[in-house]
Coordinates of C-alpha atoms in Angstrom, one line a residue:
X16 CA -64.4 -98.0 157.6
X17 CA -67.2 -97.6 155.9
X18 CA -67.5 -95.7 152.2
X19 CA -69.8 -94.4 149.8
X20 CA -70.4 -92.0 147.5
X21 CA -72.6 -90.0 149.6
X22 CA -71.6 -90.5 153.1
X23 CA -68.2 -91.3 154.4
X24 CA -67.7 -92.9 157.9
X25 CA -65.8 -94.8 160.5
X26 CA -66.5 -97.7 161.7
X27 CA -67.7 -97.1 165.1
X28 CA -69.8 -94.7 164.5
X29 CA -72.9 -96.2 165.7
X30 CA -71.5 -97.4 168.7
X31 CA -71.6 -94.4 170.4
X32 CA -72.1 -90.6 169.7
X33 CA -70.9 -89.3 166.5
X34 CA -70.2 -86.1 164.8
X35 CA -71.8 -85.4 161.4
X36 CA -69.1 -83.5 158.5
X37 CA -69.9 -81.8 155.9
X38 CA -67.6 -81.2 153.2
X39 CA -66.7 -80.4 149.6
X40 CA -64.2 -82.5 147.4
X41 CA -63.8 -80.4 143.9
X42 CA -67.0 -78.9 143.9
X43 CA -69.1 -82.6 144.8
X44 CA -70.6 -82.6 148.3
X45 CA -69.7 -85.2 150.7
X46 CA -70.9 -86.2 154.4
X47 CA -68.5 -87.9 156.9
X48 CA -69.4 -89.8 160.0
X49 CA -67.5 -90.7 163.0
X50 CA -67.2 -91.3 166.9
X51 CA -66.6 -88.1 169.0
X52 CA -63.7 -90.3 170.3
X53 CA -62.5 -91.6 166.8
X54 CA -58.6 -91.4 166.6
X55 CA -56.9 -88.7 164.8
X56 CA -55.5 -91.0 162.2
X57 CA -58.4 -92.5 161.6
X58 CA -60.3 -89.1 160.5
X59 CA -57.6 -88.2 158.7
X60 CA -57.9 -91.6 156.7
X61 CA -61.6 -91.1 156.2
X62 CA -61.0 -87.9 154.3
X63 CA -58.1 -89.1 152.3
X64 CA -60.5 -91.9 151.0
X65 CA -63.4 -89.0 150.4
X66 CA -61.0 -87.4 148.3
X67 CA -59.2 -90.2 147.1
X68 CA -55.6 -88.6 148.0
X69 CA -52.6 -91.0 147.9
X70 CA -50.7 -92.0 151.1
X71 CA -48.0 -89.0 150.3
X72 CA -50.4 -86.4 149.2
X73 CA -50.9 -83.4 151.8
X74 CA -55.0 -82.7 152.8
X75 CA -56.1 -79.1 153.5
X76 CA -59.3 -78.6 154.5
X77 CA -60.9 -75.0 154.6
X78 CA -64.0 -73.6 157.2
X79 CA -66.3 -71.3 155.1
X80 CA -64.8 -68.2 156.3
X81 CA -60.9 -70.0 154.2
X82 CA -59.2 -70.3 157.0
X83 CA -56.9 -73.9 157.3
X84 CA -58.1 -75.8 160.4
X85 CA -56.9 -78.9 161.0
X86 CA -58.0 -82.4 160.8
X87 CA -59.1 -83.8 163.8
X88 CA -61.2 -85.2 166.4
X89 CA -62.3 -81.5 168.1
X90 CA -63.5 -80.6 164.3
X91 CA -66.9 -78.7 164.5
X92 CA -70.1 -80.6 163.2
X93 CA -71.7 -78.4 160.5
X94 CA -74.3 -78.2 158.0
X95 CA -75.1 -79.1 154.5
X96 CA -75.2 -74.9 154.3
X97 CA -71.7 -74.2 155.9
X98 CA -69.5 -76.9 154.1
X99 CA -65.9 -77.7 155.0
X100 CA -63.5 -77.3 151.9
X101 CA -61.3 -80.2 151.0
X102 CA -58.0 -79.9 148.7
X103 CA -55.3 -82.2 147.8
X104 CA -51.9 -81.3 147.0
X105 CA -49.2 -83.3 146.4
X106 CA -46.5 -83.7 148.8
X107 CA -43.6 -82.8 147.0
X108 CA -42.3 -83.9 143.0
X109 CA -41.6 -87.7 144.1
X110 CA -45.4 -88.0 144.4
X111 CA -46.5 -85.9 141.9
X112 CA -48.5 -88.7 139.4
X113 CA -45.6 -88.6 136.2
X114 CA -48.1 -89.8 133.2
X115 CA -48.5 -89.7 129.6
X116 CA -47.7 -91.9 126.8
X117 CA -45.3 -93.6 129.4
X118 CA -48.6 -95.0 130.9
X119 CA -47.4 -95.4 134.7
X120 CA -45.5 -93.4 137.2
X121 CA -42.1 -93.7 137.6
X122 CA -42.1 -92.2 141.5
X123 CA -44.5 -95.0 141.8
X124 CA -42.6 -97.6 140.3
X125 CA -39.4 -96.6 142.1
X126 CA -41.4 -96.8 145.9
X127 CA -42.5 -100.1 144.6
X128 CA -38.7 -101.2 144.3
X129 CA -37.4 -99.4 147.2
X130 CA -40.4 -101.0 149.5
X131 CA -39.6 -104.5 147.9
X132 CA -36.0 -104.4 148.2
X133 CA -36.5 -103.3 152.0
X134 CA -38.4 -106.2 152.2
X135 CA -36.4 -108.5 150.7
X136 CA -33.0 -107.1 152.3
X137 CA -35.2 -107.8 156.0
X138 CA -36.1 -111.7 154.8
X139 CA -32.9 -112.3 152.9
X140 CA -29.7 -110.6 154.3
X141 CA -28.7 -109.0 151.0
X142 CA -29.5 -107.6 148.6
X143 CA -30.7 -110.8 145.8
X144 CA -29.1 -110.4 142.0
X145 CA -32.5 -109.7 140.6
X146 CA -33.5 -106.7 142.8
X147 CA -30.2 -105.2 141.7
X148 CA -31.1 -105.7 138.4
X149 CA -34.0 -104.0 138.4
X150 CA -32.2 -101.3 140.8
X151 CA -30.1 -100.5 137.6
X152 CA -33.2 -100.5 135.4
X153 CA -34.4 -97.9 136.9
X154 CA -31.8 -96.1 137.1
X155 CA -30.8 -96.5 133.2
X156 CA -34.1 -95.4 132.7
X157 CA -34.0 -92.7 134.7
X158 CA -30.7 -91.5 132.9
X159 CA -32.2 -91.8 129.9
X160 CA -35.1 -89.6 131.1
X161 CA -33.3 -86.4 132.1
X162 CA -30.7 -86.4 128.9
X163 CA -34.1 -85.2 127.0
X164 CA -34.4 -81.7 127.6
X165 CA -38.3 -81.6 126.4
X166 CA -39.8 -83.8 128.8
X167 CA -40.2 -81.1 131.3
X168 CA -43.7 -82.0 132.8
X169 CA -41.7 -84.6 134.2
X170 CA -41.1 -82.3 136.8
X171 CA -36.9 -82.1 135.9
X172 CA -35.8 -78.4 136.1
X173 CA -32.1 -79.1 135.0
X174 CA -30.3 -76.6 132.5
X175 CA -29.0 -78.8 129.7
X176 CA -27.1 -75.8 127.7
X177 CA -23.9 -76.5 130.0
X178 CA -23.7 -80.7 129.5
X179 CA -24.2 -83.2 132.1
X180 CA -24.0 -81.6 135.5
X181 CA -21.7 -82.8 138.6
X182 CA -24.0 -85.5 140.6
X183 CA -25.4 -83.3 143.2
X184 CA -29.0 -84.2 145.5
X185 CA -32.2 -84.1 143.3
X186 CA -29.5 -83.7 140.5
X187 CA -32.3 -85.6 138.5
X188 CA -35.3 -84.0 139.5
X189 CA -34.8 -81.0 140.2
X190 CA -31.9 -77.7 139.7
X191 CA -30.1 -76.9 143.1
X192 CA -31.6 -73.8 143.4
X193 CA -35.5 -72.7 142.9
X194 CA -36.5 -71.2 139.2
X195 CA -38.0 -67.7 139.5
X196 CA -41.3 -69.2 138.1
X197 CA -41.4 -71.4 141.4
X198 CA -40.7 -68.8 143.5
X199 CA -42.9 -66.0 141.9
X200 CA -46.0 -68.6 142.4
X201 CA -45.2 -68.9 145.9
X202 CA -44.7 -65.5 146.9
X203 CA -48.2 -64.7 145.4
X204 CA -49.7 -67.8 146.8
X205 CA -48.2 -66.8 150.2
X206 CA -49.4 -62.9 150.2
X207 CA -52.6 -63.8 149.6
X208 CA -53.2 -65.5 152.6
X209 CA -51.0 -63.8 154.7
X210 CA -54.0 -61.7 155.8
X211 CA -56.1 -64.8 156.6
X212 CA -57.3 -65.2 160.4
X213 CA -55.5 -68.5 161.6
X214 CA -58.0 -70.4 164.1
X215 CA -57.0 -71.0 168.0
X216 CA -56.6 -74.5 167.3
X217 CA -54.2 -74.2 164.9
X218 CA -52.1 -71.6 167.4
X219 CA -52.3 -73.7 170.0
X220 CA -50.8 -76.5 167.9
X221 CA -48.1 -74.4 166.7
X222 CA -46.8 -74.7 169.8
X223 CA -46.5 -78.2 170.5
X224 CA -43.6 -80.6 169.4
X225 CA -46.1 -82.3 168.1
X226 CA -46.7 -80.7 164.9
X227 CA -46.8 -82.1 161.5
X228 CA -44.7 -79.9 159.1
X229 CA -45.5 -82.5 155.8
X230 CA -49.3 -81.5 156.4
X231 CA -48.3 -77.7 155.0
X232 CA -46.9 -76.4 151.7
X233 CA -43.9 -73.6 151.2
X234 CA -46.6 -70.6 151.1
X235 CA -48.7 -71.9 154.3
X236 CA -45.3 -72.3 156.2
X237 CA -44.1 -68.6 155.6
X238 CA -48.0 -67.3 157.0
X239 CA -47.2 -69.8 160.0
X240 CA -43.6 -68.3 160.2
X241 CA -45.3 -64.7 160.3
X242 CA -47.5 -65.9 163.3
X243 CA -44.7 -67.2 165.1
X244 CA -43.3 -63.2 165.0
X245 CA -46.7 -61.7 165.2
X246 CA -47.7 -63.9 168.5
X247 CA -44.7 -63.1 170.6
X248 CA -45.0 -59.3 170.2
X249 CA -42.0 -59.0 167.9
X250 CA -43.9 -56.6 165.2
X251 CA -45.2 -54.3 167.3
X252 CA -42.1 -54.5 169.8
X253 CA -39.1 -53.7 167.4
X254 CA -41.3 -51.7 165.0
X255 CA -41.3 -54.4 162.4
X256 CA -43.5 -53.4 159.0
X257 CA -45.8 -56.6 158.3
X258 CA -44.9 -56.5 154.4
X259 CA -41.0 -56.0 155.1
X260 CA -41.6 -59.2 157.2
X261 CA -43.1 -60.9 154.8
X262 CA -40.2 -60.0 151.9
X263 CA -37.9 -61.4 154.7
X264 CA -39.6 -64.8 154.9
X265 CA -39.5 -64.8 151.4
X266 CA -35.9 -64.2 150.4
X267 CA -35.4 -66.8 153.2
X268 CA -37.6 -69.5 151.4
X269 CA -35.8 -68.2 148.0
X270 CA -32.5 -69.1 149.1
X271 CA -33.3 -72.4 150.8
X272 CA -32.3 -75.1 148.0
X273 CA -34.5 -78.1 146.5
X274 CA -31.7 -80.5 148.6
X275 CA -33.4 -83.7 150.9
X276 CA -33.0 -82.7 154.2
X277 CA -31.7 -79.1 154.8
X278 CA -34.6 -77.2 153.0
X279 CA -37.4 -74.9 153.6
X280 CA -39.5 -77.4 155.4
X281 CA -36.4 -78.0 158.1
X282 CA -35.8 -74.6 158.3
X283 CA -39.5 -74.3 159.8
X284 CA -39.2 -77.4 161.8
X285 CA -36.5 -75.9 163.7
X286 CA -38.2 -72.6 164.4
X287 CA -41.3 -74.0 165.0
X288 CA -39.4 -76.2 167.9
X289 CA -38.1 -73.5 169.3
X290 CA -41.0 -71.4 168.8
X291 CA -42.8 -74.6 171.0
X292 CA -39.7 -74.5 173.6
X293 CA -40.2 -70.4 174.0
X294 CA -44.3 -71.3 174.9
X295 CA -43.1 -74.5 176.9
X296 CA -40.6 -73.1 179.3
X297 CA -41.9 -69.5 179.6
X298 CA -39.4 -67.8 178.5
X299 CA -41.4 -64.7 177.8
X300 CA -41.3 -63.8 181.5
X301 CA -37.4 -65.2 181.5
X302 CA -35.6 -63.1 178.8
X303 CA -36.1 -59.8 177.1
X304 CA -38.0 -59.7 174.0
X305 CA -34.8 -59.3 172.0
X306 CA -33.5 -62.6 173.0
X307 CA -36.7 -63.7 171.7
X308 CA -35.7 -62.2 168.3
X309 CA -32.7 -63.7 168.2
X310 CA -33.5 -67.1 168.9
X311 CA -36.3 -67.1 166.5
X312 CA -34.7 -65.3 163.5
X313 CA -31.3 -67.4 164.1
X314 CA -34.1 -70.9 163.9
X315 CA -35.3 -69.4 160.3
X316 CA -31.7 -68.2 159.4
X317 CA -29.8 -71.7 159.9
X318 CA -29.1 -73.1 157.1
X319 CA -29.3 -70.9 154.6
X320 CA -27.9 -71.7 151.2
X321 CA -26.9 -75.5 152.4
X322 CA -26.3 -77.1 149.6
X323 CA -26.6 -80.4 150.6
X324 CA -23.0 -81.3 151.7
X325 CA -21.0 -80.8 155.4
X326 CA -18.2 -79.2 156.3
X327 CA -16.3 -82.3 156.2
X328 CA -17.0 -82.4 152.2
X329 CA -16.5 -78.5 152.1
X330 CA -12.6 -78.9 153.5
X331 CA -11.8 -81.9 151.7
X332 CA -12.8 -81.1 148.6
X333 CA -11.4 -77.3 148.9
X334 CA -14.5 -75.7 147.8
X335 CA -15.1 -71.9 147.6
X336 CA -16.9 -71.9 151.3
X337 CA -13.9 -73.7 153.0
X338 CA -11.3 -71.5 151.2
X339 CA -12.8 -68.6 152.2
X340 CA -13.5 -69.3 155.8
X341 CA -9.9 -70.7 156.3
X342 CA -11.7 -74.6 156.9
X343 CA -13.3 -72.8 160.4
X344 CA -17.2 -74.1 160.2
X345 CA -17.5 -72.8 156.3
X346 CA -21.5 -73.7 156.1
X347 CA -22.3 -71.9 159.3
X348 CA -20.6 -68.8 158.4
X349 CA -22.1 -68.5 155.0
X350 CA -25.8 -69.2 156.4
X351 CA -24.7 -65.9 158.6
X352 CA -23.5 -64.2 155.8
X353 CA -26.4 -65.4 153.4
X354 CA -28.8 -64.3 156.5
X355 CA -26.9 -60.4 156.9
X356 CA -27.0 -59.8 153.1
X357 CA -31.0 -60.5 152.9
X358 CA -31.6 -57.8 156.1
X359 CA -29.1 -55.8 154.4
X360 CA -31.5 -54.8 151.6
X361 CA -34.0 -52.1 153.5
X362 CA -36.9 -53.9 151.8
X363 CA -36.4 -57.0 153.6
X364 CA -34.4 -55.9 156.6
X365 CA -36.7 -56.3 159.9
X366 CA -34.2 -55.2 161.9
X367 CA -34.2 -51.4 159.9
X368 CA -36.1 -49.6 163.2
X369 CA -33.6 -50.3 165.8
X370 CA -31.1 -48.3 167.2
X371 CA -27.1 -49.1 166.2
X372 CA -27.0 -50.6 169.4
X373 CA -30.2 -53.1 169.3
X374 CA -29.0 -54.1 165.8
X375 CA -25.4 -54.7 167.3
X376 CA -26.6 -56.9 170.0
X377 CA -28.8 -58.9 167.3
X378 CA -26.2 -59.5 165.1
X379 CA -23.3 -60.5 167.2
X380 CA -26.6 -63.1 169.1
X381 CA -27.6 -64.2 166.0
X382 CA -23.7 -65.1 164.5
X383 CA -23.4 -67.1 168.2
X384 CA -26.6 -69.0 167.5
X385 CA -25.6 -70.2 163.9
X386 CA -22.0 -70.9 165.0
X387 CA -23.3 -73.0 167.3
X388 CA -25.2 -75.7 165.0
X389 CA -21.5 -76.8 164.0
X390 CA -21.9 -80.3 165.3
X391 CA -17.9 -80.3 165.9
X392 CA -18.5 -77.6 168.8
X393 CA -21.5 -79.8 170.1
X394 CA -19.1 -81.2 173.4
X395 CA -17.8 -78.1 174.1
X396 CA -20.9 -76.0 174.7
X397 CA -22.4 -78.8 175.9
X398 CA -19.6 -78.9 178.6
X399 CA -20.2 -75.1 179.1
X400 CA -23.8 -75.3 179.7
X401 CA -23.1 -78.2 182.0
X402 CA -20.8 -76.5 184.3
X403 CA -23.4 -73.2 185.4
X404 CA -26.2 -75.2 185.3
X405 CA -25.8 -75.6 189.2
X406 CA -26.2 -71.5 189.4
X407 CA -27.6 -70.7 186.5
X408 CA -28.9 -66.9 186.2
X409 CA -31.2 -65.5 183.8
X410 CA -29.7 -61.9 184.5
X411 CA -26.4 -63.3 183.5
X412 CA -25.7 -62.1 179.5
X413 CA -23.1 -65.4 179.3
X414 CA -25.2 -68.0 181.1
X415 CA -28.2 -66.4 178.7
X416 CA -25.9 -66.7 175.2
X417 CA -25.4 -70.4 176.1
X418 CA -28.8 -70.8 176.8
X419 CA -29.6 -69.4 173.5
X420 CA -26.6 -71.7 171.7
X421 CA -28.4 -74.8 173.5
X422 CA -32.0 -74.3 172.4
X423 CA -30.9 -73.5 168.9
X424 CA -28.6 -76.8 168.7
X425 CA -31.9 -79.1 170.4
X426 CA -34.6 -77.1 168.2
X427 CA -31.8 -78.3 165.1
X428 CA -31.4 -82.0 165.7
X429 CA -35.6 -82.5 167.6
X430 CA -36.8 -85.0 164.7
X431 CA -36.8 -87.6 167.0
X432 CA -38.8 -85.9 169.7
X433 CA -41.7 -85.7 167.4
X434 CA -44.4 -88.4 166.5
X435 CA -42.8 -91.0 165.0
X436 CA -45.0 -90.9 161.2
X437 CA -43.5 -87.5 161.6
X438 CA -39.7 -88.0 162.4
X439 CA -39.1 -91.1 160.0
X440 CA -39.6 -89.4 157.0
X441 CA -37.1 -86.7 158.0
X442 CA -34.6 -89.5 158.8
X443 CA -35.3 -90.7 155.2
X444 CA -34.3 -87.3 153.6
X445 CA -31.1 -87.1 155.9
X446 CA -30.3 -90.4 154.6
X447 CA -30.8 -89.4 151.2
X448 CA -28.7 -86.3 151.7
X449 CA -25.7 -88.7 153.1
X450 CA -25.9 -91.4 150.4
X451 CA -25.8 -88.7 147.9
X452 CA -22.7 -86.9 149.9
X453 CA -21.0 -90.4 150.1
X454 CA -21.5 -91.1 146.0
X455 CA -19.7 -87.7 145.6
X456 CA -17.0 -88.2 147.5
X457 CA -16.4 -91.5 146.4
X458 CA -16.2 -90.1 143.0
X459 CA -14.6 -87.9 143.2
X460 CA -11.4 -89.9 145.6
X461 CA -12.4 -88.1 148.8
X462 CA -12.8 -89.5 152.2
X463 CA -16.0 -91.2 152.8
X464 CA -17.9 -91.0 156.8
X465 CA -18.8 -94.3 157.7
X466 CA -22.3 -92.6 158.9
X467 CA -23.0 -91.9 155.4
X468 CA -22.0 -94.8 153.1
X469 CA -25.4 -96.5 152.0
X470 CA -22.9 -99.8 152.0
X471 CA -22.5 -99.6 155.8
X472 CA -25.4 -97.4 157.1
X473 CA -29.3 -98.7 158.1
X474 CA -31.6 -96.6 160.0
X475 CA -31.3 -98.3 163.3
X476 CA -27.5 -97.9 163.1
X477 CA -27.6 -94.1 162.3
X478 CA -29.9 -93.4 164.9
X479 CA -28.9 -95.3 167.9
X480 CA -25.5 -94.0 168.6
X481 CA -26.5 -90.3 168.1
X482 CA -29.9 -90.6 169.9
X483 CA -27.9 -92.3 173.3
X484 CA -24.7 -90.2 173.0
X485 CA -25.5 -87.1 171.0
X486 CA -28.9 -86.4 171.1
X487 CA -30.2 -87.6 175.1
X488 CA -27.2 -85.8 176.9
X489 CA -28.2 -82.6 175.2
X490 CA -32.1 -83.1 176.2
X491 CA -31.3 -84.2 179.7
X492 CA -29.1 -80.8 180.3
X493 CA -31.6 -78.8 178.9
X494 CA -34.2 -80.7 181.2
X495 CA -32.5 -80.2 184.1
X496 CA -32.8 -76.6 184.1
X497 CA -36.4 -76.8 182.8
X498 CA -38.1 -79.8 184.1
X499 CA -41.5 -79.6 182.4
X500 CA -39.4 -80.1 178.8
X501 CA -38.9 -84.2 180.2
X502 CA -42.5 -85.2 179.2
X503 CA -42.4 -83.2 176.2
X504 CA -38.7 -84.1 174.4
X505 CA -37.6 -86.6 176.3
X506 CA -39.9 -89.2 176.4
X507 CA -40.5 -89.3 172.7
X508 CA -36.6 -89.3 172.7
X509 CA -36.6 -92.2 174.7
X510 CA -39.6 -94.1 172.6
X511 CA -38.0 -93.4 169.5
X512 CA -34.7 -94.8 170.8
X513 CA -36.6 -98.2 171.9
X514 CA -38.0 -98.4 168.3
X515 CA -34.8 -98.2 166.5
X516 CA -32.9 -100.5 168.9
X517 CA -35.8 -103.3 168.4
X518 CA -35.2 -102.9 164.7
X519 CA -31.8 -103.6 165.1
X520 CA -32.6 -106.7 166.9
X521 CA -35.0 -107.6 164.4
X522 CA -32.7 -107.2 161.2
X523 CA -29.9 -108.8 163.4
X524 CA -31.6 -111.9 164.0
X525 CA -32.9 -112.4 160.4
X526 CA -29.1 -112.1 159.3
X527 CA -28.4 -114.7 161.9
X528 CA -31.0 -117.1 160.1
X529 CA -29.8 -116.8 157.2
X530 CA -26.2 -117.4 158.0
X531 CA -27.5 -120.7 159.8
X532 CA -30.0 -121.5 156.8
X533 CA -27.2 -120.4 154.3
X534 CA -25.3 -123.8 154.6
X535 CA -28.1 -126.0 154.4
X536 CA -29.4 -124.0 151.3
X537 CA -26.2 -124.3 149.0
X538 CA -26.4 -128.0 150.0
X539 CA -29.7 -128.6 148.6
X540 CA -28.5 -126.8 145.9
X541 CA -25.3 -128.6 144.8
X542 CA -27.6 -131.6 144.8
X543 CA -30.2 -130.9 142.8
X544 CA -30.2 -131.9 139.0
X545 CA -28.9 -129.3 136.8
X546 CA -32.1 -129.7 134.7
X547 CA -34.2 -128.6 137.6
X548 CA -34.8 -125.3 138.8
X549 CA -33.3 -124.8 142.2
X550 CA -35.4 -123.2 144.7
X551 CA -33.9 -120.4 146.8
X552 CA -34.9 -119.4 150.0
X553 CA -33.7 -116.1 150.0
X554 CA -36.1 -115.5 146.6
X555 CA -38.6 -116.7 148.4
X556 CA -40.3 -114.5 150.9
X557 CA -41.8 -115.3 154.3
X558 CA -44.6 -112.8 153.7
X559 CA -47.3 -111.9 150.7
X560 CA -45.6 -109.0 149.2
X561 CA -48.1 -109.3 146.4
X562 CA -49.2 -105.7 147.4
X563 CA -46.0 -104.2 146.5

């Protein structure tokens, strides 16, 4: 790839054809050059380097009328008179640059370690005594950090007036819940581009299980959530006001927490697969429009409120939630509840022009839905939908409920069946979201899952088991009944399943070395001079991490 100041190109751009961009990064004009066939990656590289974005930051670039298009090979050739807009924002507070009189970046620092350790762990085995060293380091530092209740353009939002806080996720970073200042910013960020014209390319991909949620920010997803209603008719349908819409999506983003995994951005990646499965399998000519309704508003409804822990956390430790839901799926009935007492305010309630009966029929759907992301019913509706498969019936109100139950539980657990620079980092957050669970409970003297211990668990192992027996059954079903979903869910399925059980193999046979070089290696050691420095293989790596 080719840069300069002035023009900004790939490669291969005089090889054939190319397309001429031209674009603004704060206020200074660039020009871009590449293929008409140049991959999608590769564009998207040549504008981070234009604006010199980190790998974590998110790129938005604007047409000249402000509308967000998207990055990409089918992007328009223009003028120096009708520049493209480019912005960078930062992906979320882990790479947000944390500077000052410190005089480097602690998010940085701590990538640094967890990319060397991977590393390491992938040459070695285990974890060597100096990683773990610096491991605690970091985190002494860290500690040290977010006791001083000034330093808060470090980004840490916790209330200190109450002493040290139980360990909970982002406990460090950031308070459970979102400040009012945070909110207030994206409310007004979001209404004033809710009015903006979305382009055809961007609907189109909307649609697709391909779609890359960490390309938007909280603001842009709630105008993308209000397109989902406005382009399957549900506004004008069930009589729904745009602005009491839009203060539904917003007390839905207000009470999504600041947790790794179950946030705002998952609650969109659901809806927006099931908004994808609606377009994919025609639906619209399939159900009534209500059913639509429900499915959708259950996606953006799921997990409201999740504070980061499961229902197996909730009944052992005898919280609140599994008290008052007598230990039967506590989360899921509180995201119901949370969802009822936001459409019970008329300023937010979408459903406030129907008739008693619509509203009865969309409550007791949308309580069915939720219910069913409890992963302990996942067999038996699974079983269900199995057995009327054979004669299934569209006119059928129980064959149509499971239906519904099934597409919410697949659009809930799709990661894998995205791109896999999309999916990975979504496992990541999971992970994060266990480990923290598992620290708790370990705490606090409560049982641990296996799946979540960060002593037993690696991504392959997390992922193969529930991709063969969890995740593919469920697909396949829901394939069978609509065959065109096999190319789009569960190949990807497939791929990703491949790529997790070669990594397996891969960090299976390096602990196989190293239990046949371990031998050998304390050999050499024992008879080497105690004056000499021994060398250690597993200190010395295979391949130039010097980059790290």
């Amino acid at each position: 790839m080719q840069i300069s100041s002035q023009s900004r190109s790939c490669s291969s751009a005089h090889n054939m054809a190319s397309k001429i961009i031209y674009f603004t990064v704060n206020g200074v004009p660039e020009r871009a050059e590449f293929p008409e066939d140049c991959p999608a990656q590769d564009i998207k590289d040549l504008f981070r380097s234009a604006a010199e974005a980190g790998p974590h930051d998110i790129l938005k670039l604007y047409n000249p009328k402000g509308n967000i298009i998207n990055i990409s090979p089918s992007l328009e050739p223009n003028g120096p008179a009708s520049c493209y807009k480019l912005e960078v924002v930062a992906a979320d507070c882990n790479s947000a640059e944390i500077t000052g009189d410190l005089g480097f970046h602690l998010s940085s620092m701590e990538k640094r370690l967890q990319n060397l350790e991977k590393k390491v762990v992938f040459e070695a085995g285990e974890t060597p005594a100096a990683v773990s060293e610096m491991k605690k380091q970091v985190d002494s530092f860290r500690e040290k950090l977010e006791s001083v209740e000034h330093l808060s353009w470090l980004g840490f939002f916790k209330d200190l007036s109450e002493g040290r806080p139980k360990p909970s996720p982002f406990y460090h970073k950031r308070s459970l819940h979102k400040t009012r200042e945070e909110c207030e910013h994206v409310r007004e960020k979001f209404l004033q581009m809710s009015s903006l014209e979305v382009s055809e390319e961007l609907r189109q991909y909307l649609k697709t299980p391909t779609f890359d949620n960490w390309q938007w920010e909280d603001a842009e997803i709630m105008v993308l959530l209000q397109l989902m209603y406005t382009d399957l008719d549900l506004l004008s349908t069930f009589n729904i006001e745009p602005e009491v819409l839009q203060q539904f999506l917003f007390e839905v983003y207000r009470r999504y927490n600041n947790i790794p995994f179950h946030n705002f951005k998952h609650c969109f990646c659901v809806t927006q697969m099931m908004y994808g499965l609606i377009w994919l399998t025609d639906l619209r000519s399939k159900v009534e429009n209500v059913d639509l309704l429900i499915m959708l508003t259950s996606a953006v409804c799921h997990d409201l409120d999740h504070a980061g822990y499961n229902n197996a956390y909730q009944i052992n430790a005898r919280t609140e939630l599994a008290l008052r839901y007598n230990d039967i799926s506590p989360l899921e009935n509180h995201h119901c509840a949370i969802a009822f007492e936001i459409l019970q305010k008329k300023e937010s309630n979408i459903f406030r022009n129907l008739s008693s009966d619509q509203y009865k029929r969309i409550r007791e759907g949308i309580i069915k839905c939720i219910l069913a992301t409890d992963m302990t019913r996942h067999n038996e509706i699974l079983n269900k939908f199995k057995s009327i498969l054979h004669g299934f019936d569209f006119s059928n109100k129980e064959h149509k409920d499971l239906l519904m139950m099934v597409l919410i539980k697949v659009s809930d657990i799709s990661n894998e069946a995205r791109p896999m620079e999309v999916a990975e980092p979504w496992l990541d957050c999971l992970l994060q979201e266990f480990f923290n669970q598992s620290d708790v409970e370990k705490l606090e003297g409560l049982p641990v899952s296996p799946f979540m211990d960060r002593d037993k668990v690696t991504k392959p192992s997390s992922q193969i088991g529930f991709i063969r027996f969890v995740l593919l059954p469920l697909f396949v079903e829901l394939a069978n009944l609509f065959p065109c979903l096999e190319h789009h869910i569960i190949d990807p399925v497939r791929k990703a399943l491949d790529y997790y059980t070669e990594m397996e193999k891969a960090l299976d046979k390096e602990k196989q070395n190293w239990a046949q070089e371990a031998p050998e290696a304390r050999q050499n050691l024992d008879q080497k001079p105690q004056n000499q420095k021994p060398s250690d293989p597993r200190r010395t790596p295979r391949t130039d991490v010097s980059g790290i």
